[in-house]
PDB file of C-alpha atoms in Angstrom:
ATOM      1  CA  ALA A   1     131.137  70.727 144.336  1.00 72.00           C
ATOM      2  CA  GLN A   2     130.614  72.932 147.443  1.00 81.00           C
ATOM      3  CA  SER A   3     127.644  74.937 148.046  1.00 88.00           C
ATOM      4  CA  VAL A   4     125.935  77.137 150.506  1.00 93.00           C
ATOM      5  CA  THR A   5     121.986  77.522 150.870  1.00 95.00           C
ATOM      6  CA  GLN A   6     120.854  79.818 153.238  1.00 97.00           C
ATOM      7  CA  LEU A   7     117.647  79.224 154.315  1.00 96.00           C
ATOM      8  CA  ASP A   8     115.188  82.935 154.707  1.00 96.00           C
ATOM      9  CA  SER A   9     115.828  85.125 151.723  1.00 96.00           C
ATOM     10  CA  HIS A  10     114.421  87.641 154.635  1.00 97.00           C
ATOM     11  CA  VAL A  11     114.474  88.090 158.112  1.00 98.00           C
ATOM     12  CA  SER A  12     112.350  90.739 160.305  1.00 98.00           C
ATOM     13  CA  VAL A  13     112.987  90.906 163.770  1.00 97.00           C
ATOM     14  CA  SER A  14     112.069  94.067 166.782  1.00 98.00           C
ATOM     15  CA  GLU A  15     115.744  96.036 168.079  1.00 97.00           C
ATOM     16  CA  GLY A  16     116.406  94.447 171.209  1.00 97.00           C
ATOM     17  CA  THR A  17     115.545  90.257 169.916  1.00 98.00           C
ATOM     18  CA  PRO A  18     117.539  87.789 168.912  1.00 98.00           C
ATOM     19  CA  VAL A  19     118.390  87.417 165.543  1.00 98.00           C
ATOM     20  CA  LEU A  20     118.616  84.276 163.344  1.00 98.00           C
ATOM     21  CA  LEU A  21     120.137  83.323 159.890  1.00 98.00           C
ATOM     22  CA  ARG A  22     120.592  80.255 158.724  1.00 98.00           C
ATOM     23  CA  CYS A  23     122.890  78.150 156.191  1.00 97.00           C
ATOM     24  CA  ASN A  24     123.489  74.993 155.526  1.00 96.00           C
ATOM     25  CA  TYR A  25     126.298  73.568 153.821  1.00 93.00           C
ATOM     26  CA  SER A  26     127.583  70.950 150.903  1.00 88.00           C
ATOM     27  CA  SER A  27     131.189  70.231 150.547  1.00 79.00           C
ATOM     28  CA  SER A  28     132.799  66.765 149.462  1.00 72.00           C
ATOM     29  CA  TYR A  29     135.951  68.210 151.870  1.00 74.00           C
ATOM     30  CA  SER A  30     136.510  69.721 155.325  1.00 75.00           C
ATOM     31  CA  PRO A  31     135.396  73.595 154.447  1.00 82.00           C
ATOM     32  CA  SER A  32     135.753  76.912 155.480  1.00 86.00           C
ATOM     33  CA  LEU A  33     132.775  78.976 156.436  1.00 90.00           C
ATOM     34  CA  PHE A  34     132.531  82.401 156.840  1.00 92.00           C
ATOM     35  CA  TRP A  35     129.551  85.080 157.084  1.00 96.00           C
ATOM     36  CA  TYR A  36     130.068  88.164 155.013  1.00 96.00           C
ATOM     37  CA  VAL A  37     127.551  91.554 155.492  1.00 96.00           C
ATOM     38  CA  GLN A  38     126.632  93.842 152.783  1.00 95.00           C
ATOM     39  CA  HIS A  39     125.221  97.417 154.344  1.00 91.00           C
ATOM     40  CA  PRO A  40     123.584  99.191 151.160  1.00 84.00           C
ATOM     41  CA  ASN A  41     126.350 100.775 149.001  1.00 75.00           C
ATOM     42  CA  LYS A  42     128.887  99.169 150.776  1.00 79.00           C
ATOM     43  CA  GLY A  43     131.763  96.236 150.221  1.00 83.00           C
ATOM     44  CA  LEU A  44     131.602  93.001 151.338  1.00 91.00           C
ATOM     45  CA  GLN A  45     133.036  93.513 155.801  1.00 92.00           C
ATOM     46  CA  LEU A  46     133.592  89.760 156.967  1.00 92.00           C
ATOM     47  CA  LEU A  47     131.835  88.655 159.814  1.00 95.00           C
ATOM     48  CA  LEU A  48     133.322  85.541 161.135  1.00 94.00           C
ATOM     49  CA  LYS A  49     135.243  82.689 159.532  1.00 90.00           C
ATOM     50  CA  TYR A  50     135.281  79.035 160.602  1.00 89.00           C
ATOM     51  CA  THR A  51     138.863  77.278 159.809  1.00 80.00           C
ATOM     52  CA  SER A  52     138.698  73.766 162.010  1.00 75.00           C
ATOM     53  CA  ALA A  53     139.726  75.060 165.121  1.00 73.00           C
ATOM     54  CA  ALA A  54     137.032  75.608 167.536  1.00 83.00           C
ATOM     55  CA  THR A  55     133.071  75.046 166.415  1.00 88.00           C
ATOM     56  CA  LEU A  56     132.224  78.299 168.136  1.00 94.00           C
ATOM     57  CA  VAL A  57     132.979  81.165 165.931  1.00 94.00           C
ATOM     58  CA  LYS A  58     132.910  85.123 167.443  1.00 95.00           C
ATOM     59  CA  GLY A  59     133.203  87.771 165.010  1.00 95.00           C
ATOM     60  CA  ILE A  60     132.603  91.358 165.347  1.00 94.00           C
ATOM     61  CA  ASN A  61     129.527  93.781 166.610  1.00 94.00           C
ATOM     62  CA  GLY A  62     128.408  90.655 168.554  1.00 96.00           C
ATOM     63  CA  PHE A  63     127.983  88.110 166.127  1.00 97.00           C
ATOM     64  CA  GLU A  64     128.526  84.369 165.828  1.00 97.00           C
ATOM     65  CA  ALA A  65     128.377  81.242 164.509  1.00 97.00           C
ATOM     66  CA  GLU A  66     129.033  77.668 165.014  1.00 94.00           C
ATOM     67  CA  PHE A  67     128.769  75.021 163.018  1.00 93.00           C
ATOM     68  CA  LYS A  68     128.034  71.572 163.723  1.00 92.00           C
ATOM     69  CA  LYS A  69     129.145  68.815 160.963  1.00 89.00           C
ATOM     70  CA  SER A  70     126.432  66.337 162.072  1.00 90.00           C
ATOM     71  CA  GLU A  71     123.773  68.821 160.240  1.00 92.00           C
ATOM     72  CA  THR A  72     125.693  70.790 158.168  1.00 92.00           C
ATOM     73  CA  SER A  73     124.884  73.617 159.613  1.00 95.00           C
ATOM     74  CA  PHE A  74     126.648  77.663 160.454  1.00 96.00           C
ATOM     75  CA  HIS A  75     123.944  79.623 161.754  1.00 97.00           C
ATOM     76  CA  LEU A  76     124.508  83.520 162.225  1.00 98.00           C
ATOM     77  CA  THR A  77     122.840  84.481 165.577  1.00 98.00           C
ATOM     78  CA  LYS A  78     122.961  87.703 167.410  1.00 98.00           C
ATOM     79  CA  PRO A  79     121.955  88.021 171.364  1.00 97.00           C
ATOM     80  CA  SER A  80     120.182  91.330 171.257  1.00 97.00           C
ATOM     81  CA  ALA A  81     119.500  93.141 167.249  1.00 97.00           C
ATOM     82  CA  HIS A  82     120.466  96.688 166.841  1.00 97.00           C
ATOM     83  CA  MET A  83     119.350  98.923 164.299  1.00 96.00           C
ATOM     84  CA  SER A  84     122.634  99.617 162.647  1.00 95.00           C
ATOM     85  CA  ASP A  85     122.039  95.424 161.829  1.00 97.00           C
ATOM     86  CA  ALA A  86     119.807  96.218 158.756  1.00 96.00           C
ATOM     87  CA  ALA A  87     121.910  94.506 155.866  1.00 97.00           C
ATOM     88  CA  GLU A  88     121.964  91.318 153.488  1.00 97.00           C
ATOM     89  CA  TYR A  89     124.420  88.691 155.129  1.00 98.00           C
ATOM     90  CA  PHE A  90     125.789  85.781 152.381  1.00 97.00           C
ATOM     91  CA  CYS A  91     127.050  82.654 154.443  1.00 96.00           C
ATOM     92  CA  VAL A  92     129.629  81.576 152.293  1.00 93.00           C
ATOM     93  CA  VAL A  93     132.105  78.663 151.936  1.00 90.00           C
ATOM     94  CA  SER A  94     135.482  77.952 150.578  1.00 84.00           C
ATOM     95  CA  LEU A  95     137.890  74.915 150.175  1.00 67.00           C
ATOM     96  CA  GLU A  96     141.120  76.602 150.501  1.00 59.00           C
ATOM     97  CA  PHE A  97     141.412  79.002 153.780  1.00 50.00           C
ATOM     98  CA  GLY A  98     143.024  82.072 152.858  1.00 46.00           C
ATOM     99  CA  ASN A  99     139.131  83.265 151.664  1.00 46.00           C
ATOM    100  CA  GLU A 100     139.622  82.905 147.594  1.00 64.00           C
ATOM    101  CA  LYS A 101     137.729  81.107 145.703  1.00 80.00           C
ATOM    102  CA  LEU A 102     134.605  81.729 147.007  1.00 88.00           C
ATOM    103  CA  THR A 103     131.114  79.960 146.603  1.00 90.00           C
ATOM    104  CA  PHE A 104     128.187  82.553 148.806  1.00 94.00           C
ATOM    105  CA  GLY A 105     124.978  82.152 149.016  1.00 95.00           C
ATOM    106  CA  THR A 106     121.830  84.135 147.822  1.00 95.00           C
ATOM    107  CA  GLY A 107     121.638  85.937 151.252  1.00 96.00           C
ATOM    108  CA  THR A 108     119.309  87.233 153.555  1.00 97.00           C
ATOM    109  CA  ARG A 109     118.184  90.537 154.107  1.00 97.00           C
ATOM    110  CA  LEU A 110     117.453  91.625 157.515  1.00 97.00           C
ATOM    111  CA  THR A 111     115.424  94.441 158.160  1.00 97.00           C
ATOM    112  CA  ILE A 112     114.596  95.266 162.265  1.00 97.00           C
ATOM    113  CA  ILE A 113     111.962  97.118 164.136  1.00 97.00           C
ATOM    114  CA  PRO A 114     111.808  99.441 166.203  1.00 95.00           C
TER     115      PRO A 114
ATOM    116  CA  GLU B   1     137.810 101.079 154.821  1.00 63.00           C
ATOM    117  CA  THR B   2     139.544  98.280 152.750  1.00 67.00           C
ATOM    118  CA  GLY B   3     142.343  99.641 151.221  1.00 86.00           C
ATOM    119  CA  VAL B   4     141.106  97.855 147.989  1.00 93.00           C
ATOM    120  CA  THR B   5     139.343 100.151 145.638  1.00 94.00           C
ATOM    121  CA  GLN B   6     137.582 100.739 142.436  1.00 96.00           C
ATOM    122  CA  SER B   7     137.020 102.369 139.704  1.00 95.00           C
ATOM    123  CA  PRO B   8     135.168 103.886 138.211  1.00 96.00           C
ATOM    124  CA  THR B   9     132.380 103.146 140.807  1.00 95.00           C
ATOM    125  CA  HIS B  10     129.307 104.241 138.174  1.00 96.00           C
ATOM    126  CA  LEU B  11     129.362 102.770 134.484  1.00 96.00           C
ATOM    127  CA  ILE B  12     127.032 102.388 131.581  1.00 98.00           C
ATOM    128  CA  LYS B  13     127.582 100.692 128.200  1.00 98.00           C
ATOM    129  CA  THR B  14     126.205  99.615 125.378  1.00 98.00           C
ATOM    130  CA  ARG B  15     124.765  96.265 124.775  1.00 98.00           C
ATOM    131  CA  GLY B  16     128.050  95.035 122.349  1.00 98.00           C
ATOM    132  CA  GLN B  17     130.577  97.168 123.912  1.00 98.00           C
ATOM    133  CA  GLN B  18     133.621  96.398 125.339  1.00 98.00           C
ATOM    134  CA  VAL B  19     134.472  97.501 129.019  1.00 98.00           C
ATOM    135  CA  THR B  20     137.272  97.150 131.049  1.00 98.00           C
ATOM    136  CA  LEU B  21     137.010  97.760 134.789  1.00 98.00           C
ATOM    137  CA  ARG B  22     139.590  98.539 137.191  1.00 98.00           C
ATOM    138  CA  CYS B  23     141.212  96.833 141.564  1.00 97.00           C
ATOM    139  CA  SER B  24     144.391  98.037 143.458  1.00 95.00           C
ATOM    140  CA  SER B  25     144.517  95.424 145.785  1.00 90.00           C
ATOM    141  CA  GLN B  26     145.209  96.392 149.542  1.00 86.00           C
ATOM    142  CA  SER B  27     148.840  96.627 150.215  1.00 83.00           C
ATOM    143  CA  GLY B  28     150.601  93.660 150.796  1.00 82.00           C
ATOM    144  CA  HIS B  29     148.528  91.221 149.507  1.00 87.00           C
ATOM    145  CA  ASN B  30     149.572  89.388 145.823  1.00 88.00           C
ATOM    146  CA  THR B  31     146.237  87.494 144.505  1.00 90.00           C
ATOM    147  CA  VAL B  32     143.193  89.675 143.287  1.00 93.00           C
ATOM    148  CA  SER B  33     139.690  87.939 143.095  1.00 93.00           C
ATOM    149  CA  TRP B  34     137.016  89.173 140.612  1.00 96.00           C
ATOM    150  CA  TYR B  35     132.438  88.419 141.451  1.00 96.00           C
ATOM    151  CA  GLN B  36     129.864  89.070 139.487  1.00 97.00           C
ATOM    152  CA  GLN B  37     126.733  89.783 141.733  1.00 95.00           C
ATOM    153  CA  ALA B  38     123.591  89.956 140.198  1.00 94.00           C
ATOM    154  CA  LEU B  39     120.719  92.247 141.198  1.00 91.00           C
ATOM    155  CA  GLY B  40     119.449  90.382 144.429  1.00 87.00           C
ATOM    156  CA  GLN B  41     121.259  87.309 143.829  1.00 91.00           C
ATOM    157  CA  GLY B  42     124.914  86.297 145.703  1.00 93.00           C
ATOM    158  CA  PRO B  43     128.442  86.950 144.611  1.00 95.00           C
ATOM    159  CA  GLN B  44     129.736  84.642 141.567  1.00 95.00           C
ATOM    160  CA  PHE B  45     132.973  83.950 141.082  1.00 93.00           C
ATOM    161  CA  ILE B  46     134.556  85.129 138.579  1.00 95.00           C
ATOM    162  CA  PHE B  47     138.605  84.045 138.563  1.00 93.00           C
ATOM    163  CA  GLN B  48     141.310  85.328 140.192  1.00 92.00           C
ATOM    164  CA  TYR B  49     144.937  86.691 139.375  1.00 93.00           C
ATOM    165  CA  TYR B  50     147.969  85.756 141.600  1.00 90.00           C
ATOM    166  CA  ARG B  51     151.806  86.780 140.899  1.00 88.00           C
ATOM    167  CA  GLU B  52     149.873  87.671 137.661  1.00 91.00           C
ATOM    168  CA  GLU B  53     148.479  84.402 136.537  1.00 91.00           C
ATOM    169  CA  GLU B  54     144.876  83.278 136.708  1.00 91.00           C
ATOM    170  CA  ASN B  55     144.576  81.214 139.019  1.00 87.00           C
ATOM    171  CA  GLY B  56     141.000  80.086 138.555  1.00 87.00           C
ATOM    172  CA  ARG B  57     138.008  80.949 137.083  1.00 90.00           C
ATOM    173  CA  GLY B  58     134.859  80.536 137.309  1.00 90.00           C
ATOM    174  CA  ASN B  59     131.402  79.626 134.634  1.00 92.00           C
ATOM    175  CA  PHE B  60     132.128  82.988 132.399  1.00 96.00           C
ATOM    176  CA  PRO B  61     132.763  82.664 128.930  1.00 96.00           C
ATOM    177  CA  PRO B  62     136.055  83.458 127.516  1.00 96.00           C
ATOM    178  CA  ARG B  63     134.582  87.527 126.892  1.00 98.00           C
ATOM    179  CA  PHE B  64     135.023  87.715 130.474  1.00 98.00           C
ATOM    180  CA  SER B  65     139.517  88.479 130.436  1.00 97.00           C
ATOM    181  CA  GLY B  66     141.514  90.413 133.440  1.00 96.00           C
ATOM    182  CA  LEU B  67     145.548  90.657 133.644  1.00 96.00           C
ATOM    183  CA  GLN B  68     147.174  90.948 136.909  1.00 95.00           C
ATOM    184  CA  PHE B  69     150.458  94.127 136.956  1.00 93.00           C
ATOM    185  CA  PRO B  70     152.966  93.382 139.206  1.00 92.00           C
ATOM    186  CA  ASN B  71     151.658  95.598 141.615  1.00 89.00           C
ATOM    187  CA  TYR B  72     149.076  93.170 141.979  1.00 90.00           C
ATOM    188  CA  SER B  73     146.746  95.876 140.410  1.00 93.00           C
ATOM    189  CA  SER B  74     144.074  94.339 138.360  1.00 96.00           C
ATOM    190  CA  GLU B  75     141.309  95.333 135.285  1.00 97.00           C
ATOM    191  CA  LEU B  76     138.385  93.260 134.134  1.00 98.00           C
ATOM    192  CA  ASN B  77     137.492  93.812 130.490  1.00 98.00           C
ATOM    193  CA  VAL B  78     134.458  92.038 129.134  1.00 98.00           C
ATOM    194  CA  ASN B  79     134.046  91.978 125.803  1.00 97.00           C
ATOM    195  CA  ALA B  80     130.220  92.000 123.372  1.00 98.00           C
ATOM    196  CA  LEU B  81     128.828  93.448 126.570  1.00 98.00           C
ATOM    197  CA  GLU B  82     125.520  91.410 126.999  1.00 98.00           C
ATOM    198  CA  LEU B  83     122.179  93.259 128.925  1.00 97.00           C
ATOM    199  CA  ASP B  84     122.984  89.706 131.935  1.00 97.00           C
ATOM    200  CA  ASP B  85     126.063  91.665 132.369  1.00 98.00           C
ATOM    201  CA  SER B  86     124.156  94.258 134.569  1.00 98.00           C
ATOM    202  CA  ALA B  87     125.715  93.880 137.590  1.00 97.00           C
ATOM    203  CA  LEU B  88     127.803  94.574 140.584  1.00 95.00           C
ATOM    204  CA  TYR B  89     131.443  94.114 139.882  1.00 97.00           C
ATOM    205  CA  LEU B  90     133.771  93.233 142.739  1.00 96.00           C
ATOM    206  CA  CYS B  91     137.414  92.914 143.382  1.00 95.00           C
ATOM    207  CA  ALA B  92     139.200  91.262 146.466  1.00 93.00           C
ATOM    208  CA  SER B  93     141.955  90.941 147.161  1.00 91.00           C
ATOM    209  CA  SER B  94     144.047  88.852 149.621  1.00 86.00           C
ATOM    210  CA  SER B  95     147.798  86.916 149.914  1.00 81.00           C
ATOM    211  CA  LYS B  96     148.388  83.190 149.565  1.00 73.00           C
ATOM    212  CA  GLN B  97     151.055  83.710 152.391  1.00 66.00           C
ATOM    213  CA  GLY B  98     149.628  83.885 155.718  1.00 56.00           C
ATOM    214  CA  ASN B  99     146.326  82.928 155.272  1.00 59.00           C
ATOM    215  CA  THR B 100     145.061  86.303 155.326  1.00 64.00           C
ATOM    216  CA  GLU B 101     140.643  87.101 154.874  1.00 78.00           C
ATOM    217  CA  ALA B 102     139.264  88.601 151.549  1.00 84.00           C
ATOM    218  CA  PHE B 103     138.992  92.045 151.215  1.00 89.00           C
ATOM    219  CA  PHE B 104     136.463  93.683 149.010  1.00 92.00           C
ATOM    220  CA  GLY B 105     136.156  96.870 147.753  1.00 93.00           C
ATOM    221  CA  GLN B 106     133.111  98.823 147.220  1.00 93.00           C
ATOM    222  CA  GLY B 107     131.962  97.381 143.535  1.00 94.00           C
ATOM    223  CA  THR B 108     131.917  98.852 139.877  1.00 96.00           C
ATOM    224  CA  ARG B 109     127.864  99.095 139.581  1.00 96.00           C
ATOM    225  CA  LEU B 110     128.211  98.114 135.173  1.00 98.00           C
ATOM    226  CA  THR B 111     124.356  98.876 133.939  1.00 98.00           C
ATOM    227  CA  VAL B 112     123.930  98.091 129.814  1.00 98.00           C
ATOM    228  CA  VAL B 113     121.696  99.057 127.946  1.00 97.00           C
TER     229      VAL B 113
END
């Protein structure tokens, strides 16, 4: 069975400081991993995806994530937070490349302090 | 905008009633997946349709059913509504050819009273 655990339900950072959202995964096979963002009253948007190519994945809006097999982690980072980054972030795992049958984490709410 | 549209955006139903939610997939996509997102939770996979056939199902009872039409749009039907069915229902479209990402609609907020 595949699963993801988001280690923080809520993260608060000041504008201009680094962001770290933590995610551990569990999968019997080589997984595809994703981060999605959900702004209030909007649909889910793909930030980035890992599919067994480079372990450091760059996404949109300055976000990136590093796949660490030895730690079974896929943490999301951004060097400098912006007010527009305030949203709910989901770590997601899939056994099938093609982004189908996704298994979502419980989410991390990111708050940006002015 | 993703090109995936869901209707209606909001819906209030009474316990025991039936509901149909609709999703139009993005042009060129042949696969539709449905997810239920309860308040404060991550989305949970309900089922997926590929070329009008169910192609995988999550841990949801049979009163959750679906259809996919020749134009790849889809419906989610829920019978005998329960209070716990209150949630945001999300539709995602993708294509099995080319391994494209899944694009999500903005969802239908269902409230069961």
